[in-house]
Amino acid sequence: MASSKLAEDLRGIVGKANVLDAGVGLHLYGYDAYLEERRPDAVVFVHSTDEVAGVVRACHERGVPFVARGGGTNLSGGTIPVKGGVVIETIRMNKILEIDRANLRARVQPGMFNLEFGNALAPLGYQYLPDPASQKAATLGGNVGENSGGPHCLKYGVTTNHVFGLTVVLPDGEVAHLGGKAPDAPGYDLTGTFVGGEGTLGICTEIVARIVRLPEGVKTLLAIYDRIEDGGETVSAIVAAGMVPATLEMMDQLVIQAVEQSMKCGLPLDCATVLIIEVDGLADDLEQQAQTIADLCRKHGAREVRVAENDAERAALWAGRRGAFGAVARITPSYLVCDGTVPRTALPTVLRKVAEVSRKYDLMIPNVFHAGDGNLHPLILFDWRNAEQKVRVMKAGMEILELCVQMGGTISGEHGVGIEKMDAMRLVFSEADIRAQLKVKRAFDRRDLSNPGKMFPAPREATDAA
Amino acid sequence: MPHELDDLPQRLSGIMGGEQVREGTAASGFSVDGAEPSLVVHPGSQEEVEAAVVACGKAGAVVVPWGGGTAIGLGNPPSRLDVVVCLDRLARIVEFDEANLNVSAEAGVRLADLQAVLAGKHEFLPLDPPQADRVTVGGLVATNSSGPSRLHYGTARDWVLGLRVVLPYGERIRCGGKVVKNVSGYDMNKLFIGSLGTLGIVTEATFKLLPVPAMRVTIVGLFRELAQAAAVVACTLESQLLPEALEALDSQALGAVASAIGLTDPSGYGLAIAVAGSRETVERQVRDFTRLLAESQATATTTLGGAQGAAAWQAIGDVQARMGVTSEERVVVKIAVPIGKTLELLSSAERLARHNGWRGAVTAHAGSGIVRAGYLVGGATLESLRDGLRALRGQAESAEGSLVVETAPAALKCSLDAWGKPPEAAEVMRRLKVEFDPRGLVSPGRFLAGI
Ligand SMILES: Cc1cc2nc3c(=O)[nH]c(=O)nc-3n(C[C@H](O)[C@H](O)[C@H](O)COP(=O)(O)OP(=O)(O)OC[C@H]3O[C@@H](n4cnc5c(N)ncnc54)[C@H](O)[C@@H]3O)c2cc1C
């Protein structure tokens, strides 16, 4: 650590019990759901905006890097303190400050788990729409950091579409309120710019989120296929028919088998793929919509379509989907999740090519993903103890991202760039594009202290950084 | 024209042809809040925009982009103006990927023309700003303009997937892409949406689209008291109903759109509700809303379908734009407040007109927190205007909201900042401007906090 004086100051700000600067505990904050690790110099547990501002000011004064951490479930290395410094753990800032039904907004602290927030709203008849599959362990602040998506984002959009204001501690320790309950705040849309900033533009300490009524009705279908391409084609067919389901999720055979082993959701073990399709909204036409979709599925090769008859059946289907990443961990100790996104009509082709990559590198690559958004998640399975295998995994991952870009897509749909995809940024952006993004970084964080060493590839030439 | 700009016209002619570069009186009609440009240029491609901006940057000429001109009055008067870059010739629809529900269009494409093309494939862009027949894609993005249906669909920030932008000294960049989920790097689209050309010139935008709903019906109710309309709004927002739009009109606005709605001699307040979707859900919502209107003592209720409904919404959206002819006789403001305060502000905006005896029209996106007020102020004194609008702004700001002057005589804008009090993060905004435009050559002075 730059100085034990800093640790002393930090204790002064957050209290002795809330600073960790020695011991094995530090290791726990050196990694997240990505594959790398770097021990921080200190971890502080913060409880208020003032404390965060104090900690950030102390770091800023000394030129010490800091990084905000929520649940640490991000998959791109977003919270790994690659340049050392202080991890600012927000998990104890976990309160709902206000549920303002008249204005359809809630004010929440960033350390609250996404699911907990949903559970608090549901009894009132309301919901917060972004629902990452990790919602049990992912925080709202982390969702803001990554601009997370989730199964219901096909119809309802991602985090940024539901966040209208933020209280942020800027990288120099100043506190600012961006946006708020009123829409269209004059000036640049700093709220929108901050969301998805991966902690590199400061730390948010309060979120003004849009809440909406729970839908009047929901219908959930499971379509079962013997050919994975048929599933992919059904996705396009549903959209082409003028329908926008709430979700259109896909799981392939390897994933289904892993899920069934770990939680028994009643999925058929012998099929190639399933689609989980949900329609919601006014109750009047849901039956009709479900019927139309079921017909389309059958027309495109589904061997069977099941409709969840009750909440328990629906919950079972979703438990399988949400538990899929975890279940896959039964097959091998590690996996790399690729998060490439393609125009949805490219899905059948890209799935075929992912299978080719799997054969080429001799790696198992199950797929479970947000098909309606064209957001793939091929999971490249491996054993981290096998160094040679890890090299192949990285190559295969890059090849899949390149594929996505070639098909008109991009390198990350929802998991972020972090340290994982810094180099892949050049697959989609020119040097000028990247320079423009760095202007934003500098306007917020001139001294490059907020989560440094993330998102951007090393400049090509010295002059490029100018 | 400043001396150093002497050979700029030749340079620009070299880029796009002499007939696309207008000087002197030929450049009139493009004044921005009274500031006359020395040159107006009409580049024919994004490459020509880039080259023109490079040339202007080298000459130190100040550039202001011009789309359809519908919102050119938005913002403070520019602190300097040399060249207007008119984007009318950037009118190509670059790619319409109907199967993936997205479209890329150049900045000069008119929204109405774009919608017509999309409608050919039963798709649409769910943004309905005022003057949709004139507003351009670039202007829509730069001003973050929106309309009544933002209740259901949101605003430009929810539909823009990608942008191409020419930065202040000519570098061309791309933000976002064409896929619906994209977190590769910062969300740069957000930065440019609503930035009013102060960070660069948007030359192309890619939008996400929706299938056209099977059916759309409009229900209009009239009320003696605003409180009665407010009760319908409150009930609706608490319900699980999903109207597309929920627009409240004061009596003057109601009068102005009466013929389009097919009302004779309306009085009181109006509430126009659009519902869209499948036949089943539309019929159900029409039933529910009709009952709700009756329960809330509506004095009359009308139901409009198809073309008639579309005409009614166009009239409602354009009601302020159609009052008066020049910005010297017209003031239009946009007030934004938390949703629950919307009708309170509509009432205050209406009172301001009544109190001063101005003709006007006040409408509100009642479920979205937006009030638009237009006043015909031909005879009004500057003081009465300034004081009246200041009071209204004070009320909006104390409700954590804002009042933005969209159209006004330049003199009024000088005594009443177009944007109101600078936001808390104004310093970050200034730093952004300096990062992108250190020499202040693109739309200087138009934005808030001196940007
Ligand atoms: C099994 C599994 C399933 C997943 N499914 C999905 C999914 O469906 N959709 C999806 O989008 N993602 C998914 N993810 C990824 C991950 O859960 C999300 O990125 C999530 O939003 C991260 O939240 P977190 O609290 O764990 O954030 P962290 O991992 O702690 O942090 C994520 C980033 O946000 C920054 N950050 C954290 N808090 C703040 C703050 N207060 N202010 C500013 N920046 C902050 C961090 O610095 C970091 O860069 C999944 C992950 C796993 C392991």
JSON list of C-alpha atoms in Angstrom, two decimals, chain A residues 102-105 126 146-147 149-150 153 157-158 160-161 163 170 172 175-178 181-193 195-198 200-201 213-216 239 242-244 281-285 288 339 341-346 370 372-373 375 408-417 425 428-430 432-433 435-437 439-444 446 455-456, chain B residues 97 99-102 144 146 150-151 154-155 157-159 167 171-176 178-188 190-191 193-196 198-199 208 210-212 237-242 277-278 280-282 284-285 287 334 336-341 367-370 399-404 419 421 423-433 435-436 447-448 451:
[
{"chain": "A", "resi": 102, "resn": "ALA", "atom": "CA", "xyz": [-46.92, 8.32, -7.61]},
{"chain": "A", "resi": 103, "resn": "ASN", "atom": "CA", "xyz": [-43.81, 9.07, -9.63]},
{"chain": "A", "resi": 104, "resn": "LEU", "atom": "CA", "xyz": [-43.08, 5.45, -10.61]},
{"chain": "A", "resi": 105, "resn": "ARG", "atom": "CA", "xyz": [-39.58, 5.72, -9.23]},
{"chain": "A", "resi": 126, "resn": "TYR", "atom": "CA", "xyz": [-44.52, -3.38, -8.83]},
{"chain": "A", "resi": 146, "resn": "GLU", "atom": "CA", "xyz": [-22.05, -3.14, -16.40]},
{"chain": "A", "resi": 147, "resn": "ASN", "atom": "CA", "xyz": [-25.35, -1.88, -17.87]},
{"chain": "A", "resi": 149, "resn": "GLY", "atom": "CA", "xyz": [-29.26, -7.13, -19.24]},
{"chain": "A", "resi": 150, "resn": "GLY", "atom": "CA", "xyz": [-31.28, -10.22, -18.48]},
{"chain": "A", "resi": 153, "resn": "CYS", "atom": "CA", "xyz": [-34.55, -7.27, -21.68]},
{"chain": "A", "resi": 157, "resn": "GLY", "atom": "CA", "xyz": [-34.52, -2.98, -22.44]},
{"chain": "A", "resi": 158, "resn": "VAL", "atom": "CA", "xyz": [-31.41, -3.12, -20.26]},
{"chain": "A", "resi": 160, "resn": "THR", "atom": "CA", "xyz": [-29.80, 2.06, -18.78]},
{"chain": "A", "resi": 161, "resn": "ASN", "atom": "CA", "xyz": [-33.42, 2.16, -19.96]},
{"chain": "A", "resi": 163, "resn": "VAL", "atom": "CA", "xyz": [-32.13, 4.24, -14.52]},
{"chain": "A", "resi": 170, "resn": "LEU", "atom": "CA", "xyz": [-16.70, 11.54, -8.92]},
{"chain": "A", "resi": 172, "resn": "ASP", "atom": "CA", "xyz": [-11.88, 13.46, -7.22]},
{"chain": "A", "resi": 175, "resn": "VAL", "atom": "CA", "xyz": [-20.50, 14.33, -5.05]},
{"chain": "A", "resi": 176, "resn": "ALA", "atom": "CA", "xyz": [-22.95, 15.04, -7.88]},
{"chain": "A", "resi": 177, "resn": "HIS", "atom": "CA", "xyz": [-26.57, 14.21, -8.54]},
{"chain": "A", "resi": 178, "resn": "LEU", "atom": "CA", "xyz": [-27.12, 13.27, -12.16]},
{"chain": "A", "resi": 181, "resn": "LYS", "atom": "CA", "xyz": [-37.03, 11.82, -10.77]},
{"chain": "A", "resi": 182, "resn": "ALA", "atom": "CA", "xyz": [-37.80, 14.46, -13.39]},
{"chain": "A", "resi": 183, "resn": "PRO", "atom": "CA", "xyz": [-37.04, 13.36, -16.95]},
{"chain": "A", "resi": 184, "resn": "ASP", "atom": "CA", "xyz": [-34.89, 15.13, -19.56]},
{"chain": "A", "resi": 185, "resn": "ALA", "atom": "CA", "xyz": [-32.54, 17.01, -17.22]},
{"chain": "A", "resi": 186, "resn": "PRO", "atom": "CA", "xyz": [-30.87, 19.78, -19.25]},
{"chain": "A", "resi": 187, "resn": "GLY", "atom": "CA", "xyz": [-27.26, 19.16, -20.20]},
{"chain": "A", "resi": 188, "resn": "TYR", "atom": "CA", "xyz": [-25.36, 16.13, -21.40]},
{"chain": "A", "resi": 189, "resn": "ASP", "atom": "CA", "xyz": [-26.91, 12.81, -20.39]},
{"chain": "A", "resi": 190, "resn": "LEU", "atom": "CA", "xyz": [-24.30, 11.98, -17.78]},
{"chain": "A", "resi": 191, "resn": "THR", "atom": "CA", "xyz": [-26.55, 9.36, -16.22]},
{"chain": "A", "resi": 192, "resn": "GLY", "atom": "CA", "xyz": [-26.63, 7.49, -19.51]},
{"chain": "A", "resi": 193, "resn": "THR", "atom": "CA", "xyz": [-22.91, 7.96, -19.97]},
{"chain": "A", "resi": 195, "resn": "VAL", "atom": "CA", "xyz": [-24.24, 3.52, -16.79]},
{"chain": "A", "resi": 196, "resn": "GLY", "atom": "CA", "xyz": [-22.00, 0.87, -18.32]},
{"chain": "A", "resi": 197, "resn": "GLY", "atom": "CA", "xyz": [-18.90, 2.82, -17.30]},
{"chain": "A", "resi": 198, "resn": "GLU", "atom": "CA", "xyz": [-17.63, -0.27, -15.43]},
{"chain": "A", "resi": 200, "resn": "THR", "atom": "CA", "xyz": [-14.14, 3.82, -14.42]},
{"chain": "A", "resi": 201, "resn": "LEU", "atom": "CA", "xyz": [-16.07, 7.09, -14.16]},
{"chain": "A", "resi": 213, "resn": "ARG", "atom": "CA", "xyz": [-46.66, -2.39, -12.38]},
{"chain": "A", "resi": 214, "resn": "LEU", "atom": "CA", "xyz": [-46.35, -6.13, -12.58]},
{"chain": "A", "resi": 215, "resn": "PRO", "atom": "CA", "xyz": [-48.04, -7.34, -15.74]},
{"chain": "A", "resi": 216, "resn": "GLU", "atom": "CA", "xyz": [-51.62, -8.49, -15.55]},
{"chain": "A", "resi": 239, "resn": "VAL", "atom": "CA", "xyz": [-40.03, -11.60, -34.38]},
{"chain": "A", "resi": 242, "resn": "GLY", "atom": "CA", "xyz": [-44.62, -9.00, -35.44]},
{"chain": "A", "resi": 243, "resn": "MET", "atom": "CA", "xyz": [-44.41, -10.33, -31.90]},
{"chain": "A", "resi": 244, "resn": "VAL", "atom": "CA", "xyz": [-42.20, -9.07, -29.10]},
{"chain": "A", "resi": 281, "resn": "GLY", "atom": "CA", "xyz": [-48.92, -7.86, -20.53]},
{"chain": "A", "resi": 282, "resn": "LEU", "atom": "CA", "xyz": [-52.67, -7.46, -20.61]},
{"chain": "A", "resi": 283, "resn": "ALA", "atom": "CA", "xyz": [-54.32, -10.82, -20.06]},
{"chain": "A", "resi": 284, "resn": "ASP", "atom": "CA", "xyz": [-56.79, -10.55, -22.94]},
{"chain": "A", "resi": 285, "resn": "ASP", "atom": "CA", "xyz": [-54.61, -11.86, -25.74]},
{"chain": "A", "resi": 288, "resn": "GLN", "atom": "CA", "xyz": [-53.80, -16.18, -28.38]},
{"chain": "A", "resi": 339, "resn": "ASP", "atom": "CA", "xyz": [-20.76, -12.55, -24.56]},
{"chain": "A", "resi": 341, "resn": "THR", "atom": "CA", "xyz": [-23.97, -10.33, -29.79]},
{"chain": "A", "resi": 342, "resn": "VAL", "atom": "CA", "xyz": [-25.20, -10.72, -33.37]},
{"chain": "A", "resi": 343, "resn": "PRO", "atom": "CA", "xyz": [-28.24, -9.60, -35.33]},
{"chain": "A", "resi": 344, "resn": "ARG", "atom": "CA", "xyz": [-30.72, -12.30, -34.42]},
{"chain": "A", "resi": 345, "resn": "THR", "atom": "CA", "xyz": [-31.14, -13.63, -37.95]},
{"chain": "A", "resi": 346, "resn": "ALA", "atom": "CA", "xyz": [-27.47, -14.63, -37.79]},
{"chain": "A", "resi": 370, "resn": "HIS", "atom": "CA", "xyz": [-30.61, -14.52, -24.59]},
{"chain": "A", "resi": 372, "resn": "GLY", "atom": "CA", "xyz": [-34.16, -12.93, -28.72]},
{"chain": "A", "resi": 373, "resn": "ASP", "atom": "CA", "xyz": [-31.49, -10.26, -28.33]},
{"chain": "A", "resi": 375, "resn": "ASN", "atom": "CA", "xyz": [-26.82, -12.21, -27.28]},
{"chain": "A", "resi": 408, "resn": "GLY", "atom": "CA", "xyz": [-22.45, -7.46, -37.89]},
{"chain": "A", "resi": 409, "resn": "GLY", "atom": "CA", "xyz": [-22.40, -7.90, -34.13]},
{"chain": "A", "resi": 410, "resn": "THR", "atom": "CA", "xyz": [-20.23, -6.86, -31.25]},
{"chain": "A", "resi": 411, "resn": "ILE", "atom": "CA", "xyz": [-17.89, -8.18, -28.56]},
{"chain": "A", "resi": 412, "resn": "SER", "atom": "CA", "xyz": [-20.04, -7.69, -25.51]},
{"chain": "A", "resi": 413, "resn": "GLY", "atom": "CA", "xyz": [-23.79, -7.63, -25.10]},
{"chain": "A", "resi": 414, "resn": "GLU", "atom": "CA", "xyz": [-23.96, -7.32, -21.33]},
{"chain": "A", "resi": 415, "resn": "HIS", "atom": "CA", "xyz": [-20.88, -8.54, -19.46]},
{"chain": "A", "resi": 416, "resn": "GLY", "atom": "CA", "xyz": [-18.61, -5.64, -20.23]},
{"chain": "A", "resi": 417, "resn": "VAL", "atom": "CA", "xyz": [-15.07, -5.24, -21.46]},
{"chain": "A", "resi": 425, "resn": "MET", "atom": "CA", "xyz": [-12.20, -3.46, -28.56]},
{"chain": "A", "resi": 428, "resn": "VAL", "atom": "CA", "xyz": [-15.21, -3.10, -33.38]},
{"chain": "A", "resi": 429, "resn": "PHE", "atom": "CA", "xyz": [-13.69, 0.33, -32.89]},
{"chain": "A", "resi": 430, "resn": "SER", "atom": "CA", "xyz": [-11.21, 2.44, -34.82]},
{"chain": "A", "resi": 432, "resn": "ALA", "atom": "CA", "xyz": [-10.48, 7.48, -33.44]},
{"chain": "A", "resi": 433, "resn": "ASP", "atom": "CA", "xyz": [-13.49, 5.80, -31.81]},
{"chain": "A", "resi": 435, "resn": "ARG", "atom": "CA", "xyz": [-9.73, 8.12, -28.59]},
{"chain": "A", "resi": 436, "resn": "ALA", "atom": "CA", "xyz": [-13.21, 9.67, -28.32]},
{"chain": "A", "resi": 437, "resn": "GLN", "atom": "CA", "xyz": [-14.09, 7.29, -25.48]},
{"chain": "A", "resi": 439, "resn": "LYS", "atom": "CA", "xyz": [-11.94, 11.86, -23.84]},
{"chain": "A", "resi": 440, "resn": "VAL", "atom": "CA", "xyz": [-14.94, 10.88, -21.73]},
{"chain": "A", "resi": 441, "resn": "LYS", "atom": "CA", "xyz": [-12.70, 9.03, -19.31]},
{"chain": "A", "resi": 442, "resn": "ARG", "atom": "CA", "xyz": [-10.48, 12.09, -18.93]},
{"chain": "A", "resi": 443, "resn": "ALA", "atom": "CA", "xyz": [-13.39, 14.47, -18.43]},
{"chain": "A", "resi": 444, "resn": "PHE", "atom": "CA", "xyz": [-14.52, 12.36, -15.48]},
{"chain": "A", "resi": 446, "resn": "ARG", "atom": "CA", "xyz": [-8.25, 13.16, -15.22]},
{"chain": "A", "resi": 455, "resn": "MET", "atom": "CA", "xyz": [-11.78, -1.30, -20.95]},
{"chain": "A", "resi": 456, "resn": "PHE", "atom": "CA", "xyz": [-9.23, 0.30, -23.25]},
{"chain": "B", "resi": 97, "resn": "ASP", "atom": "CA", "xyz": [-32.61, -4.47, -41.95]},
{"chain": "B", "resi": 99, "resn": "ALA", "atom": "CA", "xyz": [-35.67, -8.87, -40.36]},
{"chain": "B", "resi": 100, "resn": "ASN", "atom": "CA", "xyz": [-33.61, -7.59, -37.45]},
{"chain": "B", "resi": 101, "resn": "LEU", "atom": "CA", "xyz": [-35.82, -4.59, -36.80]},
{"chain": "B", "resi": 102, "resn": "ASN", "atom": "CA", "xyz": [-33.29, -1.86, -37.31]},
{"chain": "B", "resi": 144, "resn": "ASN", "atom": "CA", "xyz": [-33.62, 14.49, -27.90]},
{"chain": "B", "resi": 146, "resn": "SER", "atom": "CA", "xyz": [-40.02, 13.38, -28.02]},
{"chain": "B", "resi": 150, "resn": "ARG", "atom": "CA", "xyz": [-42.90, 8.43, -24.85]},
{"chain": "B", "resi": 151, "resn": "LEU", "atom": "CA", "xyz": [-45.22, 7.20, -22.12]},
{"chain": "B", "resi": 154, "resn": "GLY", "atom": "CA", "xyz": [-39.50, 6.14, -24.04]},
{"chain": "B", "resi": 155, "resn": "THR", "atom": "CA", "xyz": [-37.27, 8.58, -25.88]},
{"chain": "B", "resi": 157, "resn": "ARG", "atom": "CA", "xyz": [-32.03, 7.19, -25.77]},
{"chain": "B", "resi": 158, "resn": "ASP", "atom": "CA", "xyz": [-34.14, 4.02, -25.77]},
{"chain": "B", "resi": 159, "resn": "TRP", "atom": "CA", "xyz": [-34.12, 3.58, -29.56]},
{"chain": "B", "resi": 167, "resn": "LEU", "atom": "CA", "xyz": [-16.13, 15.49, -34.19]},
{"chain": "B", "resi": 171, "resn": "GLU", "atom": "CA", "xyz": [-12.48, 13.13, -37.03]},
{"chain": "B", "resi": 172, "resn": "ARG", "atom": "CA", "xyz": [-15.26, 10.66, -37.90]},
{"chain": "B", "resi": 173, "resn": "ILE", "atom": "CA", "xyz": [-16.28, 8.21, -35.22]},
{"chain": "B", "resi": 174, "resn": "ARG", "atom": "CA", "xyz": [-18.81, 5.47, -34.67]},
{"chain": "B", "resi": 175, "resn": "CYS", "atom": "CA", "xyz": [-20.71, 4.90, -31.44]},
{"chain": "B", "resi": 176, "resn": "GLY", "atom": "CA", "xyz": [-22.64, 1.74, -30.61]},
{"chain": "B", "resi": 178, "resn": "LYS", "atom": "CA", "xyz": [-26.64, -2.24, -34.87]},
{"chain": "B", "resi": 179, "resn": "VAL", "atom": "CA", "xyz": [-27.26, -4.93, -32.29]},
{"chain": "B", "resi": 180, "resn": "VAL", "atom": "CA", "xyz": [-29.83, -4.39, -29.56]},
{"chain": "B", "resi": 181, "resn": "LYS", "atom": "CA", "xyz": [-27.50, -5.12, -26.66]},
{"chain": "B", "resi": 182, "resn": "ASN", "atom": "CA", "xyz": [-24.11, -3.57, -26.64]},
{"chain": "B", "resi": 183, "resn": "VAL", "atom": "CA", "xyz": [-21.78, -2.76, -23.77]},
{"chain": "B", "resi": 184, "resn": "SER", "atom": "CA", "xyz": [-18.56, -2.64, -25.76]},
{"chain": "B", "resi": 185, "resn": "GLY", "atom": "CA", "xyz": [-16.92, 0.43, -24.27]},
{"chain": "B", "resi": 186, "resn": "TYR", "atom": "CA", "xyz": [-18.77, 3.48, -23.00]},
{"chain": "B", "resi": 187, "resn": "ASP", "atom": "CA", "xyz": [-22.32, 4.12, -24.14]},
{"chain": "B", "resi": 188, "resn": "MET", "atom": "CA", "xyz": [-21.26, 7.03, -26.33]},
{"chain": "B", "resi": 190, "resn": "LYS", "atom": "CA", "xyz": [-26.02, 8.78, -24.72]},
{"chain": "B", "resi": 191, "resn": "LEU", "atom": "CA", "xyz": [-23.43, 11.51, -24.77]},
{"chain": "B", "resi": 193, "resn": "ILE", "atom": "CA", "xyz": [-28.21, 12.41, -27.82]},
{"chain": "B", "resi": 194, "resn": "GLY", "atom": "CA", "xyz": [-29.47, 15.80, -26.73]},
{"chain": "B", "resi": 195, "resn": "SER", "atom": "CA", "xyz": [-26.04, 17.43, -26.95]},
{"chain": "B", "resi": 196, "resn": "LEU", "atom": "CA", "xyz": [-27.34, 19.95, -29.47]},
{"chain": "B", "resi": 198, "resn": "THR", "atom": "CA", "xyz": [-21.96, 21.00, -29.17]},
{"chain": "B", "resi": 199, "resn": "LEU", "atom": "CA", "xyz": [-19.75, 17.89, -29.25]},
{"chain": "B", "resi": 208, "resn": "LYS", "atom": "CA", "xyz": [-34.13, -0.14, -33.17]},
{"chain": "B", "resi": 210, "resn": "LEU", "atom": "CA", "xyz": [-40.94, -2.21, -33.61]},
{"chain": "B", "resi": 211, "resn": "PRO", "atom": "CA", "xyz": [-43.61, -4.02, -35.61]},
{"chain": "B", "resi": 212, "resn": "VAL", "atom": "CA", "xyz": [-46.65, -1.81, -36.26]},
{"chain": "B", "resi": 237, "resn": "LEU", "atom": "CA", "xyz": [-50.84, 5.03, -13.72]},
{"chain": "B", "resi": 238, "resn": "GLU", "atom": "CA", "xyz": [-51.82, 2.86, -10.78]},
{"chain": "B", "resi": 239, "resn": "SER", "atom": "CA", "xyz": [-53.48, 0.29, -13.02]},
{"chain": "B", "resi": 240, "resn": "GLN", "atom": "CA", "xyz": [-52.03, -2.44, -15.18]},
{"chain": "B", "resi": 241, "resn": "LEU", "atom": "CA", "xyz": [-53.41, -0.79, -18.30]},
{"chain": "B", "resi": 242, "resn": "LEU", "atom": "CA", "xyz": [-50.79, 0.05, -20.91]},
{"chain": "B", "resi": 277, "resn": "GLY", "atom": "CA", "xyz": [-51.93, -3.59, -29.79]},
{"chain": "B", "resi": 278, "resn": "SER", "atom": "CA", "xyz": [-53.94, -6.63, -30.72]},
{"chain": "B", "resi": 280, "resn": "GLU", "atom": "CA", "xyz": [-58.37, -8.04, -27.97]},
{"chain": "B", "resi": 281, "resn": "THR", "atom": "CA", "xyz": [-56.23, -5.73, -25.86]},
{"chain": "B", "resi": 282, "resn": "VAL", "atom": "CA", "xyz": [-57.31, -2.59, -27.70]},
{"chain": "B", "resi": 284, "resn": "ARG", "atom": "CA", "xyz": [-60.49, -4.15, -23.68]},
{"chain": "B", "resi": 285, "resn": "GLN", "atom": "CA", "xyz": [-58.62, -0.91, -23.02]},
{"chain": "B", "resi": 287, "resn": "ARG", "atom": "CA", "xyz": [-63.86, -0.35, -22.69]},
{"chain": "B", "resi": 334, "resn": "LYS", "atom": "CA", "xyz": [-40.78, 22.57, -22.23]},
{"chain": "B", "resi": 336, "resn": "ALA", "atom": "CA", "xyz": [-39.99, 18.51, -17.08]},
{"chain": "B", "resi": 337, "resn": "VAL", "atom": "CA", "xyz": [-41.01, 17.44, -13.58]},
{"chain": "B", "resi": 338, "resn": "PRO", "atom": "CA", "xyz": [-41.59, 14.18, -11.70]},
{"chain": "B", "resi": 339, "resn": "ILE", "atom": "CA", "xyz": [-44.64, 12.43, -13.17]},
{"chain": "B", "resi": 340, "resn": "GLY", "atom": "CA", "xyz": [-46.93, 13.18, -10.25]},
{"chain": "B", "resi": 341, "resn": "LYS", "atom": "CA", "xyz": [-46.43, 16.93, -10.68]},
{"chain": "B", "resi": 367, "resn": "GLY", "atom": "CA", "xyz": [-47.85, 10.14, -17.49]},
{"chain": "B", "resi": 368, "resn": "SER", "atom": "CA", "xyz": [-44.32, 11.26, -18.33]},
{"chain": "B", "resi": 369, "resn": "GLY", "atom": "CA", "xyz": [-43.68, 14.52, -16.51]},
{"chain": "B", "resi": 370, "resn": "ILE", "atom": "CA", "xyz": [-43.53, 16.76, -19.58]},
{"chain": "B", "resi": 399, "resn": "ALA", "atom": "CA", "xyz": [-40.02, 20.25, -7.92]},
{"chain": "B", "resi": 400, "resn": "GLU", "atom": "CA", "xyz": [-36.54, 18.95, -8.93]},
{"chain": "B", "resi": 401, "resn": "GLY", "atom": "CA", "xyz": [-37.38, 19.65, -12.56]},
{"chain": "B", "resi": 402, "resn": "SER", "atom": "CA", "xyz": [-36.52, 22.13, -15.28]},
{"chain": "B", "resi": 403, "resn": "LEU", "atom": "CA", "xyz": [-37.94, 24.59, -17.76]},
{"chain": "B", "resi": 404, "resn": "VAL", "atom": "CA", "xyz": [-36.22, 24.85, -21.13]},
{"chain": "B", "resi": 419, "resn": "TRP", "atom": "CA", "xyz": [-31.72, 26.10, -19.84]},
{"chain": "B", "resi": 421, "resn": "LYS", "atom": "CA", "xyz": [-29.85, 26.85, -13.41]},
{"chain": "B", "resi": 423, "resn": "PRO", "atom": "CA", "xyz": [-26.81, 21.26, -13.02]},
{"chain": "B", "resi": 424, "resn": "GLU", "atom": "CA", "xyz": [-24.56, 19.99, -10.23]},
{"chain": "B", "resi": 425, "resn": "ALA", "atom": "CA", "xyz": [-22.26, 18.23, -12.62]},
{"chain": "B", "resi": 426, "resn": "ALA", "atom": "CA", "xyz": [-21.83, 21.28, -14.87]},
{"chain": "B", "resi": 427, "resn": "GLU", "atom": "CA", "xyz": [-18.09, 21.07, -14.32]},
{"chain": "B", "resi": 428, "resn": "VAL", "atom": "CA", "xyz": [-17.94, 17.57, -15.83]},
{"chain": "B", "resi": 429, "resn": "MET", "atom": "CA", "xyz": [-20.01, 18.85, -18.75]},
{"chain": "B", "resi": 430, "resn": "ARG", "atom": "CA", "xyz": [-17.59, 21.72, -19.30]},
{"chain": "B", "resi": 431, "resn": "ARG", "atom": "CA", "xyz": [-14.67, 19.32, -19.21]},
{"chain": "B", "resi": 432, "resn": "LEU", "atom": "CA", "xyz": [-16.41, 17.13, -21.78]},
{"chain": "B", "resi": 433, "resn": "LYS", "atom": "CA", "xyz": [-16.85, 20.12, -24.05]},
{"chain": "B", "resi": 435, "resn": "GLU", "atom": "CA", "xyz": [-12.08, 17.48, -24.38]},
{"chain": "B", "resi": 436, "resn": "PHE", "atom": "CA", "xyz": [-14.09, 17.34, -27.59]},
{"chain": "B", "resi": 447, "resn": "PHE", "atom": "CA", "xyz": [-25.77, 24.91, -24.39]},
{"chain": "B", "resi": 448, "resn": "LEU", "atom": "CA", "xyz": [-26.04, 25.41, -20.66]},
{"chain": "B", "resi": 451, "resn": "ILE", "atom": "CA", "xyz": [-21.00, 25.45, -23.16]}
]
